[in-house]
Amino acid sequence: MKKYYFSLFCGFLFTSCATYNAKYNNTDEAVDYISEKEISHTFYLIGDAGLSPVNQLNPALKIFKDRLENADKNSTAIFLGDNIYPAGLPANKEDSTRHKLAKNHLDAQLKTLEKFKGRSIFIPGNHDWYADGLE
């Protein structure tokens, strides 16, 4: 009898925590907070942005570019690593096809800075060092 109640309890426990519908962020309700205080410097952070279609920006970079174009000179854009997927920037001599694709991923991020008036910083991540880093 104890096994029956235990099984029943476990069944209720596992099914009560389940969700059957996909949960998505409602962007219609997203609002930028505007303060009356004067901002001395703004930091824009983005990470894992190193995968874009050829000669295009991925969706995250498009949004990032829009934000940076409206930023003033007292701002800094920081790319937080993993700027070149999947394995850094291979040497052009070794594999020109992979080199061109990796360069495309980096160039896409650089395009977000074309009209940016502030300072930019690129921090390498683990994917950026997979091609043996700097020799």
mmCIF file of N, CA and C in Angstrom, residues 6-124:
data_model
loop_
_atom_site.group_PDB
_atom_site.id
_atom_site.type_symbol
_atom_site.label_atom_id
_atom_site.label_comp_id
_atom_site.label_asym_id
_atom_site.label_seq_id
_atom_site.Cartn_x
_atom_site.Cartn_y
_atom_site.Cartn_z
ATOM 1 N N PHE A 6 3.280 6.178 -2.589
ATOM 2 C CA PHE A 6 4.541 6.789 -3.010
ATOM 3 C C PHE A 6 4.537 7.028 -4.523
ATOM 4 N N SER A 7 4.081 6.060 -5.292
ATOM 5 C CA SER A 7 3.995 6.206 -6.748
ATOM 6 C C SER A 7 3.024 7.314 -7.121
ATOM 7 N N LEU A 8 1.906 7.381 -6.449
ATOM 8 C CA LEU A 8 0.918 8.424 -6.692
ATOM 9 C C LEU A 8 1.504 9.801 -6.371
ATOM 10 N N PHE A 9 2.207 9.895 -5.254
ATOM 11 C CA PHE A 9 2.844 11.150 -4.854
ATOM 12 C C PHE A 9 3.883 11.584 -5.893
ATOM 13 N N CYS A 10 4.723 10.645 -6.344
ATOM 14 C CA CYS A 10 5.742 10.963 -7.347
ATOM 15 C C CYS A 10 5.095 11.386 -8.672
ATOM 16 N N GLY A 11 4.036 10.740 -9.052
ATOM 17 C CA GLY A 11 3.324 11.097 -10.277
ATOM 18 C C GLY A 11 2.795 12.518 -10.217
ATOM 19 N N PHE A 12 2.171 12.886 -9.097
ATOM 20 C CA PHE A 12 1.672 14.257 -8.930
ATOM 21 C C PHE A 12 2.819 15.262 -8.895
ATOM 22 N N LEU A 13 3.906 14.903 -8.230
ATOM 23 C CA LEU A 13 5.048 15.805 -8.113
ATOM 24 C C LEU A 13 5.649 16.113 -9.487
ATOM 25 N N PHE A 14 5.895 15.100 -10.291
ATOM 26 C CA PHE A 14 6.533 15.314 -11.588
ATOM 27 C C PHE A 14 5.619 16.002 -12.590
ATOM 28 N N THR A 15 4.323 15.719 -12.546
ATOM 29 C CA THR A 15 3.427 16.364 -13.508
ATOM 30 C C THR A 15 3.036 17.765 -13.077
ATOM 31 N N SER A 16 3.122 18.071 -11.802
ATOM 32 C CA SER A 16 2.745 19.413 -11.359
ATOM 33 C C SER A 16 3.801 20.443 -11.726
ATOM 34 N N CYS A 17 5.023 20.018 -11.943
ATOM 35 C CA CYS A 17 6.101 20.934 -12.295
ATOM 36 C C CYS A 17 6.274 21.082 -13.799
ATOM 37 N N ALA A 18 5.538 20.334 -14.559
ATOM 38 C CA ALA A 18 5.716 20.352 -16.014
ATOM 39 C C ALA A 18 5.003 21.545 -16.627
ATOM 40 N N THR A 19 5.580 22.053 -17.690
ATOM 41 C CA THR A 19 4.924 23.085 -18.473
ATOM 42 C C THR A 19 4.736 22.528 -19.879
ATOM 43 N N TYR A 20 3.578 22.732 -20.421
ATOM 44 C CA TYR A 20 3.244 22.140 -21.708
ATOM 45 C C TYR A 20 3.278 23.141 -22.851
ATOM 46 N N ASN A 21 3.415 24.424 -22.540
ATOM 47 C CA ASN A 21 3.445 25.456 -23.574
ATOM 48 C C ASN A 21 4.801 26.144 -23.557
ATOM 49 N N ALA A 22 5.257 26.560 -24.715
ATOM 50 C CA ALA A 22 6.514 27.295 -24.809
ATOM 51 C C ALA A 22 6.355 28.656 -24.148
ATOM 52 N N LYS A 23 7.387 29.091 -23.468
ATOM 53 C CA LYS A 23 7.381 30.396 -22.793
ATOM 54 C C LYS A 23 8.315 31.332 -23.543
ATOM 55 N N TYR A 24 7.790 32.456 -24.029
ATOM 56 C CA TYR A 24 8.573 33.419 -24.770
ATOM 57 C C TYR A 24 8.476 34.771 -24.096
ATOM 58 N N ASN A 25 9.528 35.567 -24.262
ATOM 59 C CA ASN A 25 9.536 36.917 -23.741
ATOM 60 C C ASN A 25 8.599 37.778 -24.583
ATOM 61 N N ASN A 26 7.745 38.524 -23.940
ATOM 62 C CA ASN A 26 6.824 39.404 -24.647
ATOM 63 C C ASN A 26 7.524 40.736 -24.882
ATOM 64 N N THR A 27 8.022 40.958 -26.094
ATOM 65 C CA THR A 27 8.760 42.185 -26.394
ATOM 66 C C THR A 27 7.839 43.402 -26.505
ATOM 67 N N ASP A 28 6.531 43.192 -26.602
ATOM 68 C CA ASP A 28 5.603 44.324 -26.665
ATOM 69 C C ASP A 28 5.583 45.095 -25.345
ATOM 70 N N GLU A 29 5.896 44.410 -24.261
ATOM 71 C CA GLU A 29 5.871 45.037 -22.943
ATOM 72 C C GLU A 29 7.240 45.554 -22.518
ATOM 73 N N ALA A 30 8.279 45.304 -23.299
ATOM 74 C CA ALA A 30 9.626 45.755 -22.959
ATOM 75 C C ALA A 30 9.717 47.266 -23.131
ATOM 76 N N VAL A 31 10.231 47.938 -22.122
ATOM 77 C CA VAL A 31 10.319 49.391 -22.131
ATOM 78 C C VAL A 31 11.704 49.801 -21.646
ATOM 79 N N ASP A 32 12.303 50.765 -22.306
ATOM 80 C CA ASP A 32 13.551 51.336 -21.813
ATOM 81 C C ASP A 32 13.240 52.287 -20.677
ATOM 82 N N TYR A 33 13.978 52.157 -19.604
ATOM 83 C CA TYR A 33 13.783 53.036 -18.458
ATOM 84 C C TYR A 33 14.532 54.335 -18.698
ATOM 85 N N ILE A 34 13.839 55.441 -18.636
ATOM 86 C CA ILE A 34 14.453 56.748 -18.839
ATOM 87 C C ILE A 34 14.460 57.477 -17.504
ATOM 88 N N SER A 35 15.641 57.847 -17.080
ATOM 89 C CA SER A 35 15.803 58.511 -15.796
ATOM 90 C C SER A 35 16.006 60.006 -16.002
ATOM 91 N N GLU A 36 15.676 60.771 -15.003
ATOM 92 C CA GLU A 36 15.891 62.218 -15.042
ATOM 93 C C GLU A 36 17.328 62.568 -14.651
ATOM 94 N N LYS A 37 18.067 61.586 -14.149
ATOM 95 C CA LYS A 37 19.445 61.838 -13.734
ATOM 96 C C LYS A 37 20.348 61.918 -14.958
ATOM 97 N N GLU A 38 21.395 62.694 -14.832
ATOM 98 C CA GLU A 38 22.357 62.824 -15.919
ATOM 99 C C GLU A 38 23.303 61.621 -15.878
ATOM 100 N N ILE A 39 23.486 61.003 -17.018
ATOM 101 C CA ILE A 39 24.355 59.836 -17.117
ATOM 102 C C ILE A 39 25.735 60.300 -17.561
ATOM 103 N N SER A 40 26.767 59.907 -16.800
ATOM 104 C CA SER A 40 28.114 60.340 -17.153
ATOM 105 C C SER A 40 28.762 59.401 -18.168
ATOM 106 N N HIS A 41 28.434 58.114 -18.119
ATOM 107 C CA HIS A 41 29.018 57.159 -19.061
ATOM 108 C C HIS A 41 28.108 55.946 -19.150
ATOM 109 N N THR A 42 27.973 55.403 -20.341
ATOM 110 C CA THR A 42 27.139 54.223 -20.557
ATOM 111 C C THR A 42 27.994 53.100 -21.120
ATOM 112 N N PHE A 43 27.782 51.888 -20.594
ATOM 113 C CA PHE A 43 28.474 50.700 -21.084
ATOM 114 C C PHE A 43 27.464 49.806 -21.789
ATOM 115 N N TYR A 44 27.804 49.382 -22.988
ATOM 116 C CA TYR A 44 26.988 48.447 -23.756
ATOM 117 C C TYR A 44 27.758 47.132 -23.821
ATOM 118 N N LEU A 45 27.157 46.069 -23.327
ATOM 119 C CA LEU A 45 27.823 44.772 -23.248
ATOM 120 C C LEU A 45 27.134 43.762 -24.157
ATOM 121 N N ILE A 46 27.944 42.979 -24.866
ATOM 122 C CA ILE A 46 27.404 41.885 -25.667
ATOM 123 C C ILE A 46 28.436 40.759 -25.664
ATOM 124 N N GLY A 47 27.943 39.542 -25.564
ATOM 125 C CA GLY A 47 28.832 38.383 -25.573
ATOM 126 C C GLY A 47 28.298 37.302 -26.491
ATOM 127 N N ASP A 48 29.155 36.404 -26.875
ATOM 128 C CA ASP A 48 28.787 35.299 -27.764
ATOM 129 C C ASP A 48 28.152 35.801 -29.062
ATOM 130 N N ALA A 49 28.685 36.872 -29.586
ATOM 131 C CA ALA A 49 28.110 37.468 -30.802
ATOM 132 C C ALA A 49 28.842 37.027 -32.061
ATOM 133 N N GLY A 50 29.678 36.009 -31.965
ATOM 134 C CA GLY A 50 30.559 35.638 -33.059
ATOM 135 C C GLY A 50 30.024 34.672 -34.081
ATOM 136 N N LEU A 51 28.740 34.687 -34.353
ATOM 137 C CA LEU A 51 28.200 33.810 -35.396
ATOM 138 C C LEU A 51 27.142 34.592 -36.172
ATOM 139 N N SER A 52 27.474 34.981 -37.385
ATOM 140 C CA SER A 52 26.552 35.757 -38.220
ATOM 141 C C SER A 52 26.504 35.156 -39.617
ATOM 142 N N PRO A 53 25.356 35.291 -40.294
ATOM 143 C CA PRO A 53 25.293 34.844 -41.695
ATOM 144 C C PRO A 53 26.291 35.640 -42.536
ATOM 145 N N VAL A 54 26.705 35.071 -43.637
ATOM 146 C CA VAL A 54 27.697 35.720 -44.493
ATOM 147 C C VAL A 54 27.167 37.066 -44.975
ATOM 148 N N ASN A 55 27.975 38.101 -44.781
ATOM 149 C CA ASN A 55 27.679 39.491 -45.174
ATOM 150 C C ASN A 55 26.403 40.045 -44.549
ATOM 151 N N GLN A 56 26.030 39.537 -43.384
ATOM 152 C CA GLN A 56 24.852 40.031 -42.665
ATOM 153 C C GLN A 56 25.159 40.081 -41.175
ATOM 154 N N LEU A 57 24.245 40.713 -40.441
ATOM 155 C CA LEU A 57 24.330 40.730 -38.986
ATOM 156 C C LEU A 57 23.304 39.755 -38.416
ATOM 157 N N ASN A 58 23.677 39.059 -37.353
ATOM 158 C CA ASN A 58 22.685 38.217 -36.687
ATOM 159 C C ASN A 58 21.702 39.129 -35.950
ATOM 160 N N PRO A 59 20.543 38.635 -35.517
ATOM 161 C CA PRO A 59 19.529 39.496 -34.890
ATOM 162 C C PRO A 59 20.037 40.281 -33.679
ATOM 163 N N ALA A 60 20.870 39.663 -32.847
ATOM 164 C CA ALA A 60 21.394 40.362 -31.670
ATOM 165 C C ALA A 60 22.284 41.529 -32.075
ATOM 166 N N LEU A 61 23.094 41.334 -33.099
ATOM 167 C CA LEU A 61 23.974 42.416 -33.553
ATOM 168 C C LEU A 61 23.187 43.559 -34.199
ATOM 169 N N LYS A 62 22.069 43.241 -34.846
ATOM 170 C CA LYS A 62 21.234 44.303 -35.424
ATOM 171 C C LYS A 62 20.696 45.214 -34.321
ATOM 172 N N ILE A 63 20.222 44.622 -33.250
ATOM 173 C CA ILE A 63 19.716 45.411 -32.120
ATOM 174 C C ILE A 63 20.847 46.199 -31.479
ATOM 175 N N PHE A 64 21.991 45.539 -31.302
ATOM 176 C CA PHE A 64 23.158 46.188 -30.698
ATOM 177 C C PHE A 64 23.592 47.387 -31.535
ATOM 178 N N LYS A 65 23.615 47.221 -32.856
ATOM 179 C CA LYS A 65 24.014 48.305 -33.759
ATOM 180 C C LYS A 65 23.058 49.495 -33.630
ATOM 181 N N ASP A 66 21.758 49.224 -33.562
ATOM 182 C CA ASP A 66 20.778 50.304 -33.405
ATOM 183 C C ASP A 66 21.024 51.087 -32.119
ATOM 184 N N ARG A 67 21.324 50.365 -31.047
ATOM 185 C CA ARG A 67 21.602 51.040 -29.767
ATOM 186 C C ARG A 67 22.873 51.884 -29.854
ATOM 187 N N LEU A 68 23.902 51.335 -30.470
ATOM 188 C CA LEU A 68 25.175 52.049 -30.543
ATOM 189 C C LEU A 68 25.087 53.286 -31.430
ATOM 190 N N GLU A 69 24.290 53.229 -32.477
ATOM 191 C CA GLU A 69 24.155 54.387 -33.364
ATOM 192 C C GLU A 69 23.546 55.578 -32.647
ATOM 193 N N ASN A 70 22.757 55.329 -31.602
ATOM 194 C CA ASN A 70 22.125 56.409 -30.845
ATOM 195 C C ASN A 70 22.906 56.791 -29.595
ATOM 196 N N ALA A 71 24.024 56.128 -29.362
ATOM 197 C CA ALA A 71 24.830 56.407 -28.167
ATOM 198 C C ALA A 71 25.705 57.636 -28.388
ATOM 199 N N ASP A 72 26.039 58.320 -27.300
ATOM 200 C CA ASP A 72 26.918 59.478 -27.425
ATOM 201 C C ASP A 72 28.374 59.066 -27.218
ATOM 202 N N LYS A 73 29.281 60.049 -27.235
ATOM 203 C CA LYS A 73 30.707 59.737 -27.150
ATOM 204 C C LYS A 73 31.123 59.261 -25.755
ATOM 205 N N ASN A 74 30.312 59.501 -24.755
ATOM 206 C CA ASN A 74 30.610 59.038 -23.398
ATOM 207 C C ASN A 74 30.027 57.650 -23.179
ATOM 208 N N SER A 75 30.426 56.730 -24.020
ATOM 209 C CA SER A 75 29.939 55.360 -23.912
ATOM 210 C C SER A 75 31.014 54.387 -24.392
ATOM 211 N N THR A 76 30.883 53.153 -23.939
ATOM 212 C CA THR A 76 31.834 52.104 -24.289
ATOM 213 C C THR A 76 31.069 50.855 -24.680
ATOM 214 N N ALA A 77 31.427 50.276 -25.813
ATOM 215 C CA ALA A 77 30.860 49.000 -26.252
ATOM 216 C C ALA A 77 31.889 47.920 -25.944
ATOM 217 N N ILE A 78 31.459 46.902 -25.191
ATOM 218 C CA ILE A 78 32.370 45.834 -24.800
ATOM 219 C C ILE A 78 31.856 44.510 -25.358
ATOM 220 N N PHE A 79 32.684 43.866 -26.168
ATOM 221 C CA PHE A 79 32.384 42.550 -26.716
ATOM 222 C C PHE A 79 33.029 41.535 -25.776
ATOM 223 N N LEU A 80 32.206 40.743 -25.102
ATOM 224 C CA LEU A 80 32.646 39.925 -23.980
ATOM 225 C C LEU A 80 33.170 38.537 -24.334
ATOM 226 N N GLY A 81 33.729 38.371 -25.480
ATOM 227 C CA GLY A 81 34.354 37.096 -25.814
ATOM 228 C C GLY A 81 33.502 36.229 -26.712
ATOM 229 N N ASP A 82 34.121 35.159 -27.185
ATOM 230 C CA ASP A 82 33.532 34.259 -28.172
ATOM 231 C C ASP A 82 33.078 35.075 -29.377
ATOM 232 N N ASN A 83 34.011 35.868 -29.865
ATOM 233 C CA ASN A 83 33.757 36.758 -30.991
ATOM 234 C C ASN A 83 33.885 36.066 -32.341
ATOM 235 N N ILE A 84 34.538 34.904 -32.374
ATOM 236 C CA ILE A 84 34.715 34.169 -33.629
ATOM 237 C C ILE A 84 34.388 32.704 -33.380
ATOM 238 N N TYR A 85 33.215 32.286 -33.831
ATOM 239 C CA TYR A 85 32.809 30.883 -33.704
ATOM 240 C C TYR A 85 33.204 30.114 -34.946
ATOM 241 N N PRO A 86 33.409 28.853 -34.883
ATOM 242 C CA PRO A 86 33.425 28.011 -33.691
ATOM 243 C C PRO A 86 34.813 27.850 -33.096
ATOM 244 N N ALA A 87 35.864 28.208 -33.857
ATOM 245 C CA ALA A 87 37.205 27.878 -33.359
ATOM 246 C C ALA A 87 38.227 28.957 -33.680
ATOM 247 N N GLY A 88 37.904 30.193 -33.383
ATOM 248 C CA GLY A 88 38.869 31.255 -33.592
ATOM 249 C C GLY A 88 39.114 31.549 -35.060
ATOM 250 N N LEU A 89 40.196 32.252 -35.334
ATOM 251 C CA LEU A 89 40.543 32.655 -36.692
ATOM 252 C C LEU A 89 41.681 31.779 -37.205
ATOM 253 N N PRO A 90 41.345 30.755 -38.013
ATOM 254 C CA PRO A 90 42.408 29.890 -38.542
ATOM 255 C C PRO A 90 43.268 30.652 -39.545
ATOM 256 N N ALA A 91 44.483 30.205 -39.689
ATOM 257 C CA ALA A 91 45.395 30.837 -40.646
ATOM 258 C C ALA A 91 44.848 30.681 -42.062
ATOM 259 N N ASN A 92 44.990 31.723 -42.855
ATOM 260 C CA ASN A 92 44.495 31.707 -44.226
ATOM 261 C C ASN A 92 45.216 30.647 -45.055
ATOM 262 N N LYS A 93 46.503 30.408 -44.751
ATOM 263 C CA LYS A 93 47.294 29.417 -45.492
ATOM 264 C C LYS A 93 46.769 28.001 -45.258
ATOM 265 N N GLU A 94 46.310 27.736 -44.031
ATOM 266 C CA GLU A 94 45.871 26.386 -43.669
ATOM 267 C C GLU A 94 44.488 26.047 -44.228
ATOM 268 N N ASP A 95 43.545 26.981 -44.097
ATOM 269 C CA ASP A 95 42.168 26.706 -44.529
ATOM 270 C C ASP A 95 41.508 28.029 -44.901
ATOM 271 N N SER A 96 41.607 28.411 -46.164
ATOM 272 C CA SER A 96 41.110 29.728 -46.584
ATOM 273 C C SER A 96 39.592 29.845 -46.445
ATOM 274 N N THR A 97 38.853 28.752 -46.615
ATOM 275 C CA THR A 97 37.392 28.803 -46.499
ATOM 276 C C THR A 97 36.983 29.096 -45.061
ATOM 277 N N ARG A 98 37.556 28.365 -44.112
ATOM 278 C CA ARG A 98 37.242 28.606 -42.700
ATOM 279 C C ARG A 98 37.742 29.973 -42.258
ATOM 280 N N HIS A 99 38.866 30.421 -42.806
ATOM 281 C CA HIS A 99 39.404 31.740 -42.487
ATOM 282 C C HIS A 99 38.424 32.837 -42.911
ATOM 283 N N LYS A 100 37.893 32.726 -44.134
ATOM 284 C CA LYS A 100 36.944 33.725 -44.642
ATOM 285 C C LYS A 100 35.666 33.742 -43.804
ATOM 286 N N LEU A 101 35.173 32.568 -43.424
ATOM 287 C CA LEU A 101 33.962 32.500 -42.615
ATOM 288 C C LEU A 101 34.190 33.099 -41.228
ATOM 289 N N ALA A 102 35.314 32.777 -40.612
ATOM 290 C CA ALA A 102 35.633 33.335 -39.289
ATOM 291 C C ALA A 102 35.821 34.850 -39.381
ATOM 292 N N LYS A 103 36.460 35.317 -40.436
ATOM 293 C CA LYS A 103 36.642 36.760 -40.640
ATOM 294 C C LYS A 103 35.291 37.445 -40.811
ATOM 295 N N ASN A 104 34.357 36.788 -41.483
ATOM 296 C CA ASN A 104 33.007 37.331 -41.637
ATOM 297 C C ASN A 104 32.353 37.560 -40.281
ATOM 298 N N HIS A 105 32.511 36.606 -39.358
ATOM 299 C CA HIS A 105 31.910 36.728 -38.032
ATOM 300 C C HIS A 105 32.481 37.932 -37.282
ATOM 301 N N LEU A 106 33.765 38.144 -37.420
ATOM 302 C CA LEU A 106 34.397 39.286 -36.754
ATOM 303 C C LEU A 106 34.021 40.594 -37.441
ATOM 304 N N ASP A 107 33.994 40.599 -38.766
ATOM 305 C CA ASP A 107 33.613 41.806 -39.517
ATOM 306 C C ASP A 107 32.182 42.239 -39.203
ATOM 307 N N ALA A 108 31.296 41.278 -38.971
ATOM 308 C CA ALA A 108 29.908 41.613 -38.633
ATOM 309 C C ALA A 108 29.866 42.421 -37.336
ATOM 310 N N GLN A 109 30.676 42.038 -36.380
ATOM 311 C CA GLN A 109 30.713 42.783 -35.116
ATOM 312 C C GLN A 109 31.312 44.172 -35.307
ATOM 313 N N LEU A 110 32.330 44.260 -36.159
ATOM 314 C CA LEU A 110 32.938 45.556 -36.436
ATOM 315 C C LEU A 110 31.964 46.497 -37.140
ATOM 316 N N LYS A 111 31.041 45.947 -37.949
ATOM 317 C CA LYS A 111 30.043 46.778 -38.634
ATOM 318 C C LYS A 111 29.107 47.470 -37.645
ATOM 319 N N THR A 112 28.907 46.880 -36.467
ATOM 320 C CA THR A 112 28.034 47.518 -35.481
ATOM 321 C C THR A 112 28.658 48.806 -34.946
ATOM 322 N N LEU A 113 29.954 48.984 -35.152
ATOM 323 C CA LEU A 113 30.667 50.143 -34.608
ATOM 324 C C LEU A 113 30.847 51.269 -35.622
ATOM 325 N N GLU A 114 30.337 51.121 -36.843
ATOM 326 C CA GLU A 114 30.584 52.099 -37.903
ATOM 327 C C GLU A 114 30.157 53.513 -37.521
ATOM 328 N N LYS A 115 29.009 53.689 -36.893
ATOM 329 C CA LYS A 115 28.521 55.024 -36.532
ATOM 330 C C LYS A 115 28.591 55.279 -35.026
ATOM 331 N N PHE A 116 29.265 54.412 -34.321
ATOM 332 C CA PHE A 116 29.397 54.527 -32.868
ATOM 333 C C PHE A 116 30.454 55.572 -32.527
ATOM 334 N N LYS A 117 30.105 56.504 -31.651
ATOM 335 C CA LYS A 117 30.994 57.612 -31.315
ATOM 336 C C LYS A 117 31.887 57.308 -30.110
ATOM 337 N N GLY A 118 31.580 56.235 -29.398
ATOM 338 C CA GLY A 118 32.312 55.932 -28.171
ATOM 339 C C GLY A 118 33.521 55.047 -28.394
ATOM 340 N N ARG A 119 33.938 54.413 -27.316
ATOM 341 C CA ARG A 119 35.110 53.541 -27.314
ATOM 342 C C ARG A 119 34.652 52.085 -27.409
ATOM 343 N N SER A 120 35.434 51.247 -28.061
ATOM 344 C CA SER A 120 35.076 49.830 -28.149
ATOM 345 C C SER A 120 36.215 48.961 -27.616
ATOM 346 N N ILE A 121 35.825 47.847 -26.987
ATOM 347 C CA ILE A 121 36.781 46.907 -26.409
ATOM 348 C C ILE A 121 36.347 45.503 -26.784
ATOM 349 N N PHE A 122 37.286 44.703 -27.272
ATOM 350 C CA PHE A 122 37.041 43.297 -27.576
ATOM 351 C C PHE A 122 37.832 42.460 -26.582
ATOM 352 N N ILE A 123 37.143 41.588 -25.863
ATOM 353 C CA ILE A 123 37.779 40.668 -24.928
ATOM 354 C C ILE A 123 37.707 39.275 -25.543
ATOM 355 N N PRO A 124 38.826 38.587 -25.707
ATOM 356 C CA PRO A 124 38.770 37.245 -26.296
ATOM 357 C C PRO A 124 38.157 36.232 -25.340
#
